[in-house]
Amino acid sequence: MARLLVVDDESSIRLLYSQELADDGHEVATAATAAEAVEKIKESEFDLIVLDIKLKNESGLDLLQKVVKERHNLPVILCTAFSCFKDDFSAWLADGYVVKSSDLTELKEEVKRVLVKKGK
Amino acid sequence: MDWVCCWHRKVVEPGGCPNIGEGEEVLYTSYQRRILEKCIDCPNFRNDLQKMQESGNPLGEVVSFLLGEVREQRGKLQSMVSFLDSREREIKFLHEISLVLQTSVDLDEVLSVVMTAITAGKGFGMNRAFLLLADKERKFLRGYLGVGPLTFGEAWEIWEDIQRDDFTLKEMARDFYQTKLTSEKQKFHDVLKRMTIPLSDPNHVLVRALREKRPILVENAFQNPECDHSLVQALGVDTFLITPLISRNRRIGVIISDNCITHKQITPQDVQSLETFAFSVAFAIERASLYERLQEELLKVTAANVKLKEQQELIVRMERMALVGKITSSIAHSIRNPLMIIGGFARTLLRGAADDDPQREYLESIGQQVRQLEEVLEDILNYSDSLYPTLDIWDVNQLVSAVCRELNGRLHERRVACRLRLDTGLPPARIDYKQVAYCVRTIVNTAMEGMPEGGEIRAETRRENGWILVEISDNGVALSRESIDAMTTPFGSTEELGSGLGVAICKTIMEKHGNLFEVDTPPGGGTRYIIKLPVNREET
């Protein structure tokens, strides 16, 4: 079991991810904005962040850079509706990249893979 | 005294004078003319004069003296006339030549006229002529064309031909241009090859002729220290004439002419005539070369213009496409999130539902439909991505094997074998890797879906007519022509494959990138998909 933080501006998606990932036995917290996410990271320890790239008026990639700089051993999986960000240099900082789909198998597999890789 | 000749009669009866022929009847009554034209050369008159002298008549001596003077003056007059005749012929000849030179802008035609004029008997009658032209950079004089016989035997053949055909100079030039130009160039190829003289060498006799702007007659060339030994060797004669070709101070080239067969002396008259001729030759050659260059420039400008027009059209098209792409992408993305939430929750609910729950069927249906919509969205997004290709140099074999490896699991699941036959000598291609990989993946998927009972897919690469070919074929049921047409048209639908964008998008993407895409049914059965990719020209 791991502690995960799902960052997405869409409440339904936060709900869906929390439920699905909790079903896999993880403890899931959520954040709707980058600020809220930073706050939560400060407050408690997480094993993995699932991060949306488009957050209302903010960029998930900025938050990714901040996390990599300040908490370099906290893995991040980028989760987005855009497949084109795969070619963005800053996206390469992430440990995983998943294109949003109603079938969450890929996301779950990616979470499992990254956690195993980080030994968590 | 009894005179034998009729000179003393004012009028002569027809038949009275043996020297008056047909058409000259007027002389019977024209006393003065008859004496001047006929009696002077008549042997009877000479006999009468002899008799007069013998009889001691002093007029006999005077008439004889006057007669000698008249004959001498007449001879002089005749030679003047023949000199004028030859001058007139020369002027006519120069006029004829200059007419052709003034009207022609074809360099080879001009040269044919020039060289024929120099070597033909009706022209300057030299045995041989070589033309050397200054190159574009004006660094070297290079042998360009030689005309004339190589041997004495050949010379006779040529002269006999000329006598038999009896062409005018203009006809000879045209005949030369049409039938002999190439072979003459070839005939003197070795000699011409040895005639390369740097224009920077001020001591070279050819360069000197150009600098001094006057013809130079070289004699005793083999012993002449001023003459370039290799040039004399190439020519093989010890006397030749160098005529510079200069047009408005620009050094066009030189003509070397000689009489290597007849060894006829080159007279000051020849030198002067050729010098006069050279003015119009230089001008005509320069004009023809300028025209040739103008044509080249015109072609370049026309091509650039066409390219510019194409680019402008492309820009307009791309702007339109970019706008379409932006709208499509924006709509697709805004649909994607809600779609994913609907489908995601449907799956969550489905997982929580009991096996006999009647709601299961509805939830399954929602899940399936959402998945299908997501696939359509994926296609549309791929299509709008394809509007911005990123071209780079890739190994096509590596691309094909990577895609097949990636699909290995699904192929195995569906009991479809995938056989690769990759050409190891393939050059690199200039392509958008992502887009081509997408197409190969879509084709393999489509082929796989067409064989629900399993089968075999062959992926082959090879080089053909300057393209790199990726050929993917299956051994499933052969598609009808209509199905293929429908499959390659966006939103067309086929009975066998259902509706979709897959192959149609492949076709559009590939063709937009300048690649070719074909689908057909080979005689052996199944369906064959061929993608033609461009070879990276910079490397080959």
XYZ file of C-alpha atoms in Angstrom:
660
model
C 0.000 0.000 0.000
C 1.214 3.496 -0.813
C 0.157 7.055 -0.129
C -0.818 8.789 -3.357
C -1.727 12.390 -4.188
C -3.992 12.982 -7.187
C -3.784 16.525 -8.554
C -6.541 17.425 -11.033
C -8.815 20.450 -11.412
C -11.811 18.280 -12.328
C -13.624 17.040 -9.218
C -15.136 14.037 -11.022
C -11.741 12.881 -12.118
C -10.384 13.288 -8.573
C -13.277 11.183 -7.362
C -12.837 8.514 -10.063
C -9.084 8.211 -9.533
C -9.388 8.141 -5.740
C -11.935 5.381 -5.907
C -10.069 3.270 -8.477
C -6.671 3.661 -6.827
C -8.175 3.054 -3.374
C -9.624 -0.177 -4.783
C -6.054 -1.200 -5.542
C -5.302 -0.726 -1.862
C -3.690 2.709 -1.898
C -4.391 5.619 0.412
C -5.391 8.533 -1.826
C -5.439 12.267 -1.140
C -6.492 14.852 -3.763
C -5.724 18.451 -4.659
C -7.548 20.744 -7.122
C -4.791 23.358 -7.581
C -1.017 23.527 -7.565
C -1.058 25.573 -4.344
C -3.218 23.009 -2.617
C -0.905 20.265 -3.808
C 2.196 22.085 -2.463
C 0.405 22.547 0.837
C -0.472 18.836 1.055
C 3.052 17.751 0.170
C 4.386 19.903 2.981
C 1.838 18.553 5.471
C 2.323 14.862 4.887
C 4.562 12.333 3.167
C 3.484 10.822 -0.186
C 4.926 7.918 -2.163
C 3.661 9.129 -5.577
C 1.879 12.029 -7.251
C -0.558 11.595 -10.160
C -0.531 14.990 -11.816
C -2.688 16.531 -14.568
C -0.821 18.855 -16.912
C -3.654 21.333 -17.472
C -4.815 22.766 -14.147
C -7.258 25.591 -14.849
C -4.868 28.535 -15.269
C -1.763 26.760 -14.025
C 0.586 24.322 -15.671
C 1.151 20.950 -14.104
C 4.640 21.022 -15.625
C 5.567 23.976 -13.359
C 4.451 22.005 -10.338
C 6.414 19.000 -11.651
C 9.609 21.092 -11.786
C 9.014 22.365 -8.269
C 8.508 18.844 -6.930
C 11.582 17.501 -8.740
C 13.666 20.353 -7.327
C 12.432 20.208 -3.744
C 11.471 16.541 -3.272
C 13.619 14.814 -5.819
C 12.784 11.310 -4.655
C 9.015 11.815 -4.854
C 7.945 10.154 -8.125
C 5.382 11.864 -10.410
C 3.150 10.342 -13.090
C 1.810 12.867 -15.561
C -1.754 12.214 -16.584
C -3.247 14.228 -19.376
C -5.724 14.376 -22.244
C -2.937 15.620 -24.528
C -0.583 13.091 -26.044
C 1.593 15.835 -27.543
C 3.207 16.708 -24.196
C 5.123 13.460 -24.405
C 7.627 15.378 -26.554
C 7.930 18.290 -24.130
C 11.368 18.324 -22.506
C 10.053 19.183 -19.044
C 7.659 16.226 -19.235
C 10.706 13.974 -19.372
C 11.330 14.858 -15.732
C 8.304 12.764 -14.789
C 8.614 9.092 -13.939
C 5.584 8.154 -16.018
C 3.202 9.523 -18.581
C -0.344 8.338 -19.114
C -2.884 9.602 -21.637
C -6.320 9.881 -19.991
C -8.681 7.081 -20.834
C -11.902 5.652 -19.412
C -9.985 2.418 -19.068
C -7.787 3.065 -16.036
C -5.733 -0.114 -16.474
C -2.824 1.795 -18.002
C -2.759 4.313 -15.136
C -2.886 1.557 -12.548
C -0.113 -0.380 -14.301
C 2.000 2.744 -14.449
C 1.450 3.433 -10.717
C 2.490 -0.110 -9.909
C 5.564 0.110 -12.182
C 6.798 3.413 -10.756
C 6.263 2.294 -7.138
C 8.213 -0.908 -7.747
C 10.987 1.024 -9.473
C 11.254 3.424 -6.526
C 11.167 0.502 -4.117
C 7.976 1.629 -2.451
C 46.430 47.886 -152.329
C 44.380 44.700 -152.004
C 43.391 44.201 -148.391
C 42.539 40.752 -147.079
C 40.657 42.102 -144.020
C 37.460 44.101 -144.236
C 38.675 46.934 -141.975
C 38.570 49.572 -144.726
C 34.883 49.016 -145.559
C 32.286 51.156 -143.759
C 29.658 48.464 -144.160
C 30.212 44.728 -144.512
C 27.786 42.309 -146.151
C 26.544 39.448 -143.894
C 29.216 36.723 -144.115
C 31.778 39.361 -145.186
C 33.711 39.125 -141.865
C 34.551 35.661 -140.443
C 34.817 37.087 -136.870
C 31.248 38.366 -136.586
C 29.108 35.687 -135.039
C 25.462 35.234 -134.344
C 23.954 38.054 -132.306
C 26.663 40.451 -133.362
C 24.943 41.531 -136.593
C 25.046 45.169 -135.483
C 28.791 45.136 -136.187
C 28.172 44.813 -139.951
C 27.175 48.457 -140.043
C 28.953 49.779 -136.931
C 32.361 50.561 -138.400
C 34.172 51.885 -135.296
C 33.048 49.108 -132.993
C 33.950 46.461 -135.572
C 37.527 47.762 -135.734
C 37.908 47.936 -131.923
C 36.235 44.630 -131.144
C 37.106 42.393 -134.096
C 39.856 43.763 -136.322
C 42.359 44.263 -133.497
C 42.624 40.490 -132.949
C 42.003 39.423 -136.584
C 44.955 37.643 -138.294
C 43.849 39.145 -141.671
C 44.169 42.620 -140.202
C 47.671 41.738 -138.939
C 48.547 40.583 -142.504
C 47.203 43.845 -143.963
C 49.258 45.830 -141.407
C 52.340 43.793 -142.320
C 51.732 44.549 -145.995
C 51.327 48.256 -145.208
C 54.655 48.312 -143.335
C 56.424 46.431 -146.114
C 55.119 48.880 -148.664
C 56.858 51.653 -146.710
C 53.681 53.336 -145.534
C 54.716 55.180 -142.284
C 51.154 54.737 -140.855
C 51.872 50.982 -140.661
C 54.456 51.615 -137.897
C 52.177 54.054 -136.013
C 49.105 51.806 -136.162
C 51.153 48.863 -134.940
C 52.437 50.925 -131.965
C 48.923 52.150 -131.114
C 47.616 48.629 -131.391
C 50.181 47.363 -128.820
C 49.180 50.149 -126.439
C 45.448 49.367 -126.798
C 46.099 45.677 -126.093
C 48.107 46.471 -122.969
C 45.462 48.851 -121.635
C 42.794 46.287 -122.310
C 44.726 43.635 -120.357
C 45.058 45.998 -117.398
C 41.361 46.733 -117.562
C 40.561 43.026 -117.541
C 42.683 42.344 -114.500
C 41.022 45.270 -112.731
C 37.642 43.812 -113.584
C 38.583 40.389 -112.285
C 39.966 41.992 -109.095
C 36.707 43.844 -108.658
C 34.809 40.623 -109.349
C 36.686 38.788 -106.621
C 36.150 41.703 -104.235
C 32.469 41.681 -105.036
C 32.315 37.947 -104.371
C 34.056 38.472 -101.044
C 31.658 41.246 -100.065
C 28.694 39.081 -101.071
C 30.130 36.206 -99.045
C 30.702 38.395 -95.995
C 27.218 39.796 -96.364
C 25.715 36.305 -96.569
C 27.673 35.173 -93.511
C 26.927 38.270 -91.500
C 23.217 37.863 -92.190
C 23.313 34.409 -90.593
C 25.524 35.648 -87.784
C 23.223 38.539 -87.049
C 20.087 36.451 -86.934
C 21.280 33.357 -85.072
C 21.419 33.116 -81.296
C 22.297 29.426 -81.241
C 25.977 29.143 -80.327
C 26.535 25.912 -82.235
C 24.812 27.282 -85.332
C 26.978 30.415 -85.228
C 30.108 28.308 -84.840
C 29.087 26.072 -87.735
C 28.757 29.095 -90.008
C 32.064 30.553 -88.838
C 34.059 27.363 -89.201
C 32.505 26.530 -92.584
C 33.262 30.023 -93.848
C 36.915 29.728 -92.853
C 37.491 26.273 -94.281
C 35.265 26.197 -97.366
C 36.744 26.973 -100.790
C 33.911 29.410 -101.361
C 34.911 31.108 -98.117
C 38.455 31.754 -96.988
C 39.565 28.329 -98.160
C 41.832 27.451 -95.241
C 42.508 23.721 -94.779
C 41.771 23.587 -91.050
C 40.454 25.815 -88.299
C 40.379 25.490 -84.510
C 38.287 27.583 -82.223
C 39.346 28.224 -78.637
C 36.886 29.980 -76.328
C 37.522 31.796 -73.039
C 35.742 30.003 -70.178
C 33.040 31.636 -68.042
C 35.522 32.710 -65.359
C 37.798 34.104 -68.089
C 40.744 32.155 -66.693
C 41.509 29.811 -69.579
C 41.264 29.563 -73.318
C 39.959 26.092 -74.097
C 39.804 24.183 -77.356
C 36.124 24.032 -78.329
C 35.817 22.983 -81.948
C 38.077 21.852 -84.788
C 37.122 21.589 -88.469
C 38.988 20.105 -91.403
C 40.550 16.879 -92.618
C 42.888 14.800 -90.489
C 44.767 13.310 -93.457
C 45.454 14.027 -97.103
C 43.098 11.221 -98.155
C 40.295 12.602 -96.099
C 40.942 16.054 -97.554
C 40.390 14.699 -101.060
C 37.169 13.006 -100.028
C 35.868 16.253 -98.537
C 36.808 18.281 -101.609
C 35.197 15.756 -103.938
C 32.030 15.831 -101.851
C 31.972 19.607 -102.016
C 32.373 19.574 -105.792
C 29.654 16.963 -106.217
C 27.113 18.634 -103.917
C 27.819 22.194 -105.078
C 26.208 23.754 -102.022
C 26.170 27.458 -101.315
C 28.066 28.534 -98.256
C 24.831 28.885 -96.305
C 23.742 25.378 -97.281
C 27.160 23.999 -96.383
C 26.942 25.660 -92.958
C 23.481 24.224 -92.387
C 24.628 20.768 -93.493
C 27.616 21.025 -91.176
C 25.417 22.091 -88.264
C 22.938 19.276 -88.803
C 25.213 16.369 -89.675
C 28.856 17.026 -88.913
C 29.177 19.220 -85.822
C 29.201 16.404 -83.265
C 31.529 14.160 -85.259
C 33.975 17.019 -85.916
C 34.039 17.824 -82.193
C 34.758 14.145 -81.564
C 37.335 13.902 -84.354
C 39.553 16.606 -82.885
C 38.770 15.677 -79.286
C 42.398 14.768 -78.476
C 43.811 17.871 -80.128
C 41.239 20.137 -78.465
C 41.909 18.550 -75.087
C 45.542 19.641 -75.309
C 44.565 23.218 -76.081
C 44.120 24.749 -72.627
C 45.991 27.990 -72.207
C 45.880 30.166 -69.078
C 44.818 33.695 -69.994
C 47.155 34.936 -67.266
C 50.255 33.913 -69.280
C 51.171 37.188 -71.041
C 53.943 35.607 -73.106
C 51.825 32.971 -74.765
C 51.387 33.773 -78.444
C 47.592 33.293 -78.296
C 47.259 35.591 -75.289
C 49.523 38.100 -77.028
C 47.239 38.124 -80.096
C 44.318 38.904 -77.789
C 46.241 41.589 -75.875
C 47.487 43.294 -79.031
C 44.084 42.815 -80.703
C 45.672 41.804 -84.013
C 46.205 38.576 -85.967
C 49.601 36.893 -85.684
C 50.984 34.756 -88.489
C 53.284 32.175 -86.906
C 56.011 30.761 -89.149
C 58.670 28.164 -88.300
C 56.592 27.300 -85.261
C 58.736 24.278 -84.356
C 61.757 26.547 -83.942
C 59.854 29.573 -82.647
C 60.804 30.091 -78.959
C 57.667 32.177 -78.443
C 55.387 29.249 -79.285
C 54.108 26.866 -76.709
C 55.669 23.526 -77.626
C 52.613 21.433 -76.737
C 50.332 23.651 -78.837
C 52.595 23.294 -81.886
C 52.779 19.537 -81.292
C 48.990 19.331 -81.115
C 48.612 21.293 -84.361
C 51.454 19.498 -86.155
C 52.189 22.363 -88.593
C 54.855 25.019 -88.651
C 52.759 27.823 -90.165
C 49.444 28.947 -88.808
C 47.409 32.073 -88.386
C 46.055 33.245 -85.040
C 43.005 35.511 -85.257
C 41.808 37.003 -81.964
C 38.078 37.302 -81.282
C 37.360 40.430 -79.285
C 33.997 42.037 -78.709
C 33.947 45.428 -76.997
C 37.246 44.743 -75.223
C 36.030 41.371 -73.980
C 38.269 38.473 -74.894
C 35.948 35.900 -76.473
C 38.521 33.478 -77.896
C 40.878 32.862 -80.815
C 40.716 31.054 -84.137
C 43.801 29.152 -85.283
C 43.755 28.343 -89.000
C 46.302 26.626 -91.228
C 46.890 24.967 -94.578
C 48.244 21.692 -93.195
C 47.328 19.697 -96.335
C 48.053 21.996 -99.293
C 50.815 24.017 -97.561
C 49.507 26.993 -99.518
C 51.049 30.232 -98.331
C 48.891 32.344 -96.049
C 48.892 35.744 -97.774
C 48.570 39.191 -96.182
C 45.240 39.292 -98.019
C 44.092 36.156 -96.119
C 45.204 37.712 -92.831
C 43.327 40.922 -93.539
C 40.142 39.177 -94.682
C 40.063 36.930 -91.620
C 40.673 39.916 -89.359
C 37.679 41.725 -90.846
C 35.604 38.580 -90.530
C 36.641 38.113 -86.866
C 34.850 41.291 -85.762
C 31.413 39.997 -86.607
C 32.315 36.482 -85.419
C 33.314 37.709 -81.960
C 30.162 39.721 -81.699
C 27.943 36.839 -82.820
C 29.611 34.358 -80.454
C 29.265 36.707 -77.535
C 25.652 37.381 -78.332
C 24.898 33.677 -78.671
C 26.658 32.911 -75.362
C 24.801 35.735 -73.647
C 21.560 34.454 -75.083
C 22.378 30.966 -73.844
C 23.098 32.341 -70.382
C 19.928 34.408 -70.516
C 17.955 31.271 -71.314
C 19.534 29.488 -68.346
C 18.698 32.416 -66.072
C 15.178 32.532 -67.454
C 14.701 28.850 -66.694
C 15.976 29.413 -63.166
C 13.687 32.400 -62.648
C 10.700 30.505 -64.046
C 11.427 27.551 -61.775
C 11.809 29.896 -58.792
C 8.533 31.523 -59.692
C 6.719 28.200 -59.853
C 8.268 27.211 -56.517
C 7.221 30.519 -54.983
C 3.678 30.037 -56.183
C 3.631 26.506 -54.771
C 4.969 27.766 -51.459
C 2.351 30.501 -51.331
C -0.396 27.988 -52.000
C 1.105 25.700 -49.365
C 1.148 28.513 -46.804
C -2.502 29.334 -47.491
C -3.382 25.638 -47.273
C -1.377 25.157 -44.097
C -2.972 28.163 -42.437
C -6.374 26.754 -43.251
C -5.347 23.295 -42.054
C -3.799 24.725 -38.909
C -7.066 26.442 -38.075
C -9.032 23.263 -38.747
C -6.491 21.337 -36.669
C -6.750 23.809 -33.781
C -10.537 23.648 -33.708
C -10.548 19.845 -34.017
C -7.972 19.456 -31.290
C -9.770 21.857 -28.955
C -13.131 20.079 -29.419
C -11.537 16.656 -29.041
C -9.866 17.637 -25.789
C -12.972 19.144 -24.262
C -14.877 15.947 -25.095
C -12.186 13.700 -23.766
C -12.432 14.537 -20.044
C -16.213 14.082 -19.629
C -16.062 10.988 -21.799
C -13.364 9.510 -19.659
C -15.316 10.264 -16.463
C -18.490 8.643 -17.865
C -16.619 5.559 -19.026
C -14.466 5.407 -15.889
C -17.423 5.448 -13.519
C -19.309 2.956 -15.665
C -16.356 0.582 -15.262
C -16.170 1.261 -11.504
C -19.876 0.507 -11.137
C -19.525 -2.562 -13.317
C -16.766 -3.919 -11.151
C -18.905 -3.412 -8.011
C -22.019 -4.981 -9.541
C -22.991 -8.561 -8.793
C -22.786 -11.092 -11.625
C -26.574 -11.337 -11.921
C -27.216 -7.603 -11.656
C -29.512 -6.590 -14.570
C -27.688 -3.178 -14.680
C -24.461 -4.902 -15.814
C -25.539 -4.980 -19.429
C -26.206 -1.209 -19.449
C -22.905 -0.460 -17.796
C -21.016 -2.710 -20.209
C -22.696 -0.967 -23.085
C -21.734 2.497 -21.745
C -18.131 1.311 -21.314
C -17.928 -0.096 -24.851
C -19.442 2.973 -26.501
C -17.147 5.283 -24.564
C -14.149 3.216 -25.630
C -15.231 3.496 -29.251
C -15.657 7.268 -28.970
C -12.225 7.497 -27.369
C -10.729 5.648 -30.336
C -12.371 8.101 -32.745
C -10.992 10.971 -30.676
C -7.531 9.398 -30.785
C -7.739 9.228 -34.576
C -8.876 12.842 -34.853
C -6.077 13.990 -32.576
C -3.557 11.999 -34.555
C -4.902 13.639 -37.670
C -4.534 17.156 -36.274
C -1.037 16.236 -35.025
C -0.189 15.175 -38.568
C -0.675 18.743 -39.746
C 2.685 19.565 -38.205
C 5.094 16.875 -39.357
C 8.545 16.724 -37.777
C 10.782 15.387 -40.536
C 14.004 13.693 -39.569
C 16.317 10.938 -40.737
C 15.248 7.457 -39.607
C 15.987 3.808 -40.263
C 12.766 2.366 -41.712
C 13.701 -1.225 -40.795
C 14.107 -0.219 -37.170
C 10.699 1.540 -37.308
C 8.880 -1.470 -38.777
C 10.425 -3.961 -36.373
C 9.745 -1.680 -33.375
C 6.051 -1.363 -34.296
C 5.693 -5.125 -34.822
C 7.453 -5.826 -31.534
C 5.090 -3.410 -29.769
C 2.062 -5.259 -31.220
C 3.495 -8.700 -30.450
C 1.145 -9.325 -27.494
C -2.026 -8.549 -29.451
C -0.807 -10.519 -32.488
C -0.130 -13.510 -30.298
C -3.539 -13.191 -28.634
C -5.253 -13.252 -32.011
C -3.097 -16.071 -33.326
C -1.660 -13.941 -36.086
C 1.967 -14.562 -37.082
C 3.990 -11.544 -38.163
C 6.894 -12.257 -40.530
C 9.462 -9.592 -41.331
C 11.568 -9.485 -44.470
C 13.698 -6.363 -44.192
C 16.183 -5.232 -46.822
C 19.484 -4.758 -44.978
C 20.915 -2.393 -47.610
C 18.162 0.199 -47.127
C 19.235 3.884 -47.124
C 17.911 6.184 -44.368
C 14.555 7.888 -44.964
C 13.447 11.453 -44.251
C 10.138 11.030 -42.431
C 8.050 11.933 -39.380
C 8.758 8.843 -37.282
C 5.640 9.169 -35.148
C 3.317 9.467 -38.121
C 4.833 6.630 -40.136
C 4.869 4.416 -37.041
C 1.191 5.291 -36.502
C 0.409 4.228 -40.071
C 2.301 0.943 -39.819
C 0.562 0.246 -36.502
C -2.865 1.077 -37.966
C -2.257 -1.159 -40.998
C -1.144 -4.117 -38.862
C -4.166 -3.587 -36.573
C -6.548 -3.366 -39.542
C -5.052 -6.504 -41.106
C -5.315 -8.278 -37.757
C -8.982 -7.303 -37.352
C -9.686 -8.649 -40.841
C -8.499 -12.116 -39.739
C -10.623 -13.132 -36.711
C -9.599 -16.760 -37.192
C -5.891 -15.921 -37.122
C -3.474 -15.881 -40.042
C -0.265 -14.379 -41.218
C 0.942 -10.818 -41.796
C 4.100 -10.183 -43.838
C 5.974 -6.905 -43.448
C 8.604 -6.285 -46.069
C 10.935 -3.362 -46.816
C 12.826 -2.759 -50.039
C 14.131 -0.038 -52.342
C 12.355 0.604 -55.641
C 12.671 3.425 -58.201
C 14.192 5.841 -55.720
C 11.632 5.142 -52.972
C 11.772 3.052 -49.820
C 8.812 0.682 -49.841
C 7.100 -0.726 -46.787
C 4.770 -3.486 -47.932
C 2.417 -5.102 -45.443
C 0.186 -7.907 -46.648
C -2.156 -10.390 -45.009
C -3.624 -13.702 -46.109
C -7.175 -12.847 -45.036
C -10.191 -12.506 -47.304
C -9.481 -10.234 -50.289
C -11.378 -6.927 -50.056
C -13.582 -5.698 -52.885
C -12.588 -2.586 -54.847
C -15.503 -0.711 -53.206
C -14.330 -1.723 -49.755
C -10.833 -0.497 -50.510
C -12.200 2.811 -51.813
C -14.401 3.197 -48.761
C -11.550 2.254 -46.456
C -9.256 4.912 -47.923
C -11.895 7.674 -47.790
C -12.353 9.406 -44.397
C -15.562 8.243 -42.683
C -16.277 5.692 -45.394
C -17.586 2.428 -44.035
C -16.917 -1.143 -45.085
C -18.915 -4.225 -44.361
C -15.807 -6.130 -43.435
C -14.203 -3.506 -41.237
C -17.015 -1.306 -39.959
C -16.648 2.453 -40.021
C -13.562 4.264 -38.964
C -10.826 6.651 -39.777
C -7.744 4.420 -39.430
C -6.586 3.599 -42.963
C -8.096 6.766 -44.454
C -6.069 8.848 -42.024
C -2.940 6.858 -42.891
C -3.484 7.689 -46.541
C -4.069 11.390 -45.842
C -1.097 11.668 -43.471
C 1.266 9.857 -45.830
C 0.242 11.783 -48.910
C 0.423 15.086 -47.079
C 4.036 14.293 -46.176
C 4.878 13.617 -49.830
C 4.763 9.835 -49.357
C 2.536 7.495 -51.330
C 0.005 5.044 -49.967
C -1.700 2.264 -51.884
C -4.031 -0.582 -50.981
C -4.687 -3.430 -53.399
C -5.492 -7.103 -53.619
C -2.619 -9.171 -55.018
C -3.442 -12.199 -57.213
C -2.315 -14.578 -54.453
C -5.168 -13.392 -52.149
C -5.380 -11.196 -49.063
C -4.852 -7.455 -48.936
C -1.650 -5.544 -49.603
C -0.794 -2.094 -48.196
C 2.187 -0.235 -49.662
C 3.769 2.898 -48.202
C 6.407 4.637 -50.332
C 8.824 6.792 -48.364
C 11.412 9.254 -49.671
C 15.105 8.393 -49.429
C 17.125 10.996 -47.530
C 18.784 12.684 -50.539
C 21.411 14.525 -48.490
C 23.069 11.234 -47.603
C 22.924 9.395 -50.914
